[in-house]
Amino acid sequence: MDRDRILLTPGPLTTTLRTKLAMLHDWGSWDTDFNGVTAGVRRRLLDIVHGHDSHVVVPLQGSGTFSVEAAVATLVPRDGHVLVLDNGAYCKRAGKLTQMMGRRVSVVGFDEDASVSPQVLDEQLRADASISHVVLIHCETGAGVENPLAGVAAVCQQHGKGLIVDAMSSFAALPIDAREVRFDALIAASGKCLEGVPGMGFVFIRQAVLDGCAGNSQSLAMDLHDQYSYMEKTGQWRFTPPTHVVVALAEAISQFEEEGGQPARLARYADNCRTLIDGMRRLGLRPFLKPEHQAPIIVTFHAPDHPAYDFKRFYAAAKTRGFMLYPGKLTTVETFRVGCIGAIGRQEMQQAVNAVGEVLREMGIATAPA
Amino acid sequence: MDRDRILLTPGPLTTTLRTKLAMLHDWGSWDTDFNGVTAGVRRRLLDIVHGHDSHVVVPLQGSGTFSVEAAVATLVPRDGHVLVLDNGAYCKRAGKLTQMMGRRVSVVGFDEDASVSPQVLDEQLRADASISHVVLIHCETGAGVENPLAGVAAVCQQHGKGLIVDAMSSFAALPIDAREVRFDALIAASGKCLEGVPGMGFVFIRQAVLDGCAGNSQSLAMDLHDQYSYMEKTGQWRFTPPTHVVVALAEAISQFEEEGGQPARLARYADNCRTLIDGMRRLGLRPFLKPEHQAPIIVTFHAPDHPAYDFKRFYAAAKTRGFMLYPGKLTTVETFRVGCIGAIGRQEMQQAVNAVGEVLREMGIATAPA
């Protein structure tokens, strides 16, 4: 049957029909009507982090990684020194893009099955006064770990260091309150927990550091200070915005608000995550992370320890049944991942578990409680 | 009535309902089905320039300007020297982004009401052997000028210089044949003459220079060599693609092919342009450019020389009647612009002319043949 599959991936994810229907119009990017959409999105994004008194928000075309690179390029001066707290693939990517743009970068490594440590950060900052900025991935979806944003932010504040948070997969689901947690920049994107379609990111920048960002970026496209200044002056994006993506995001935010905002979204995702983990355990599939490190965003499972298991066959058989799983991203252990986010609830998660059970039996892999 | 207005702008433009309906599905960006869409788009883009034997094509997230910056960052070595042929706002932007990324850049200026000169380019290249690359804007939509791609390409080839062509507003409408015209990179985007929605660009890169591009870019996001290598290896985009924009582009390309490809599209746009200019002349509105410089993409008109004229009122009144005009981008003369591109034909252009006539009469501006 011609029915969309459920995307159990960390974005692009399943969106509502209402969100997609918003894309059935063409908008002039120069027009005041579209400027109104942009302004509304920016205002409501600031609502979500309670950031109106402390931050501005700057949208940017491209994938989330474009916004991460733009945040580093815009926030960190040319002679800055960035410390990346690394417990996974997205941390490594942040380190790489910082190094490529010619900023000095240091990386402190942590195990990928646990959160990064504010205490270790404190030691690093004591040991090297040249560090100007710290990069934290809030939810490292490589394994699915939630990192301690509040603890890291407190240490950065004590030391007077700038904090750049990649909150790509956590924003709008995990609580982030700019009145309580100090960050210089925080980055997310349209196609994640706000349940829009992919195509743009956005960066919250602390007002106190904004003016100092002028001239930092060596990239025109990635210059968030320039993007901000132009948008404030004209209401428009500097370069052609992905108009359909922007209006879909506006529509997705309306549904986010109607659902009850971040607490409601977290509750639904947490329920999805519990339904998933409980169901998979009954099939004999073990989550890779300990519960205390697991964010309710994406769950890494150990692959079945069975000669008949093969990810491609497993994936294809689940897809046939209407569910798109996600490959593992760990280098040392064979795993697969299942997202808990998107416009899906307990029913879809239970159906996904049922489908995985069928697939394992079809592959001749015993399903027994782990 | 709740009916979409006609966008007489150089993109985002009016797209067909069929193109927009393609966005009513969610796609897994890792999945083979989506990889198939990407591969099909890339193959058909190469068809359009007859480039299969000479070029590869690399799609990139973001607006067209992102792809222009990426092309310069990827093609031009750190010690390269770029000459920009400048006859308008988009040329100046190309010069600025080149300078910002730290590449040496020279700009040779031309009048904005005429095409750039291959002969002047020849003199420049004779005078300064350090120039490694030339940047040409094929259709400079600041005023609407068509620049001589073939002539510029021939001079670059004679001198053994790399040519980077911003064909944002010309690709798929004006003829470009990679078998006859040599370019190292040529850039366009989804939301222009292919009549897709905005959100991604793409860059044709000559195979002979591709390997030499590795390591040039200081930006991870903008590194087209890295994007290319990853896509060849995996079939996937490096970072989350704007999935809905990509499937809309695939659908738009199908309609482009069904219409008869580039010759048919050019014929329709040329007819649109004639209908527009003839109609506007009858209203007393003069095009800014001489016919020999005018590309059938966007037309700059002198604003009426009348005290009652005000662009904002003019724009608002045309919008009320269902037509979105575009402001002028010239600094010295008061003008406005009207696009000829998008999923529109002679009827829409004539209706637009009729609406402009009504607006002028409403504003108390005499309409008499120029």
XYZ file of C-alpha atoms in Angstrom, chain A residues 2 4-5 7 11-15 17 20-21 23-33 60-63 65-66 69 78 93 96-97 100-101 192 197-199 217-223 226 238-245 311 315 319 324-327, chain B residues 2 4-5 7 11-15 17 20-21 23-33 60-63 65-66 69 78 93 96-97 100-101 192 197-199 217-223 226 238-245 311 315 319 324-327:
126
model
C 1.177 3.534 -0.738
C 4.450 6.627 4.270
C 6.739 4.589 6.476
C 10.880 7.189 10.320
C 15.769 13.504 11.657
C 14.502 13.824 9.039
C 11.633 12.356 10.987
C 7.935 11.730 10.578
C 6.037 15.017 10.426
C 0.280 16.041 7.399
C 3.548 19.176 5.171
C 0.365 20.816 3.868
C 4.274 23.713 1.973
C 1.548 23.841 -0.683
C 2.008 27.580 -1.167
C 4.691 29.703 -2.768
C 5.888 32.757 -0.883
C 7.819 35.789 -2.012
C 10.913 35.928 0.176
C 11.003 39.700 -0.025
C 7.359 40.207 0.919
C 6.072 41.462 4.270
C 3.826 38.401 4.641
C 20.321 29.981 8.808
C 19.783 28.038 5.584
C 21.208 24.517 5.301
C 21.463 21.504 7.580
C 25.816 21.194 10.788
C 25.870 24.420 8.769
C 29.869 25.688 11.852
C 40.318 34.192 14.996
C 32.564 16.671 13.690
C 36.913 18.946 12.759
C 35.001 21.957 11.472
C 39.329 23.368 9.361
C 38.383 27.022 9.757
C 14.360 17.650 14.763
C 11.051 19.414 7.743
C 14.824 19.664 7.295
C 16.463 22.595 5.517
C 33.552 34.804 10.365
C 35.718 34.132 7.333
C 32.649 32.854 5.536
C 29.985 35.170 4.152
C 27.299 32.488 4.125
C 28.081 31.440 7.699
C 28.336 34.916 9.193
C 25.754 39.691 9.302
C 20.217 37.958 3.522
C 20.068 35.228 0.883
C 17.096 33.279 -0.472
C 15.461 31.437 2.431
C 14.012 27.943 2.020
C 10.527 29.463 2.066
C 8.573 26.210 2.166
C 10.743 24.863 4.983
C 21.853 -5.262 9.573
C 16.679 -3.074 8.041
C 11.182 -1.329 6.160
C 12.704 2.774 9.009
C 15.425 1.967 11.547
C 18.799 3.650 11.727
C 22.285 2.164 11.563
C -7.413 32.588 -0.814
C -1.644 32.157 -4.273
C -0.234 35.271 -5.872
C 5.595 35.650 -7.986
C 13.230 33.041 -7.133
C 11.580 31.869 -5.036
C 9.132 31.759 -7.907
C 5.750 30.291 -8.706
C 5.955 26.490 -8.835
C 1.025 22.295 -7.661
C 4.576 21.193 -4.258
C 2.533 18.010 -3.837
C 6.565 17.472 -0.582
C 3.655 15.669 1.097
C 5.867 12.715 2.041
C 8.616 12.207 4.580
C 11.768 10.448 3.423
C 14.551 8.807 5.389
C 17.722 10.543 4.277
C 19.756 7.387 4.832
C 17.450 5.128 2.875
C 18.122 3.675 -0.577
C 14.844 5.099 -1.893
C 24.674 21.355 -1.535
C 22.226 22.408 1.171
C 21.385 26.083 1.564
C 20.689 28.965 -0.801
C 24.943 31.830 -2.539
C 26.095 28.968 -0.307
C 30.867 30.306 -1.862
C 44.597 28.983 -0.821
C 28.765 39.495 -3.613
C 33.116 39.788 -1.176
C 32.807 36.104 -0.264
C 36.321 37.033 3.198
C 37.642 33.483 2.871
C 15.255 29.113 -10.152
C 11.409 25.210 -4.344
C 14.401 26.971 -2.743
C 16.684 25.195 -0.281
C 38.152 24.439 1.519
C 38.563 25.900 4.992
C 34.910 25.166 5.623
C 33.624 21.669 6.336
C 30.067 22.501 5.294
C 31.214 24.127 2.046
C 33.736 21.476 1.026
C 34.278 16.106 0.577
C 27.189 14.084 4.181
C 24.811 16.056 6.361
C 21.010 15.999 6.554
C 19.630 16.938 3.138
C 16.513 19.087 2.756
C 14.585 15.954 1.768
C 11.344 17.666 0.778
C 13.210 20.220 -1.334
C 7.411 51.882 -5.064
C 4.030 47.163 -5.003
C 0.039 42.609 -4.742
C 4.287 40.209 -6.591
C 6.790 42.570 -8.210
C 10.410 42.968 -7.187
C 12.303 46.071 -6.101
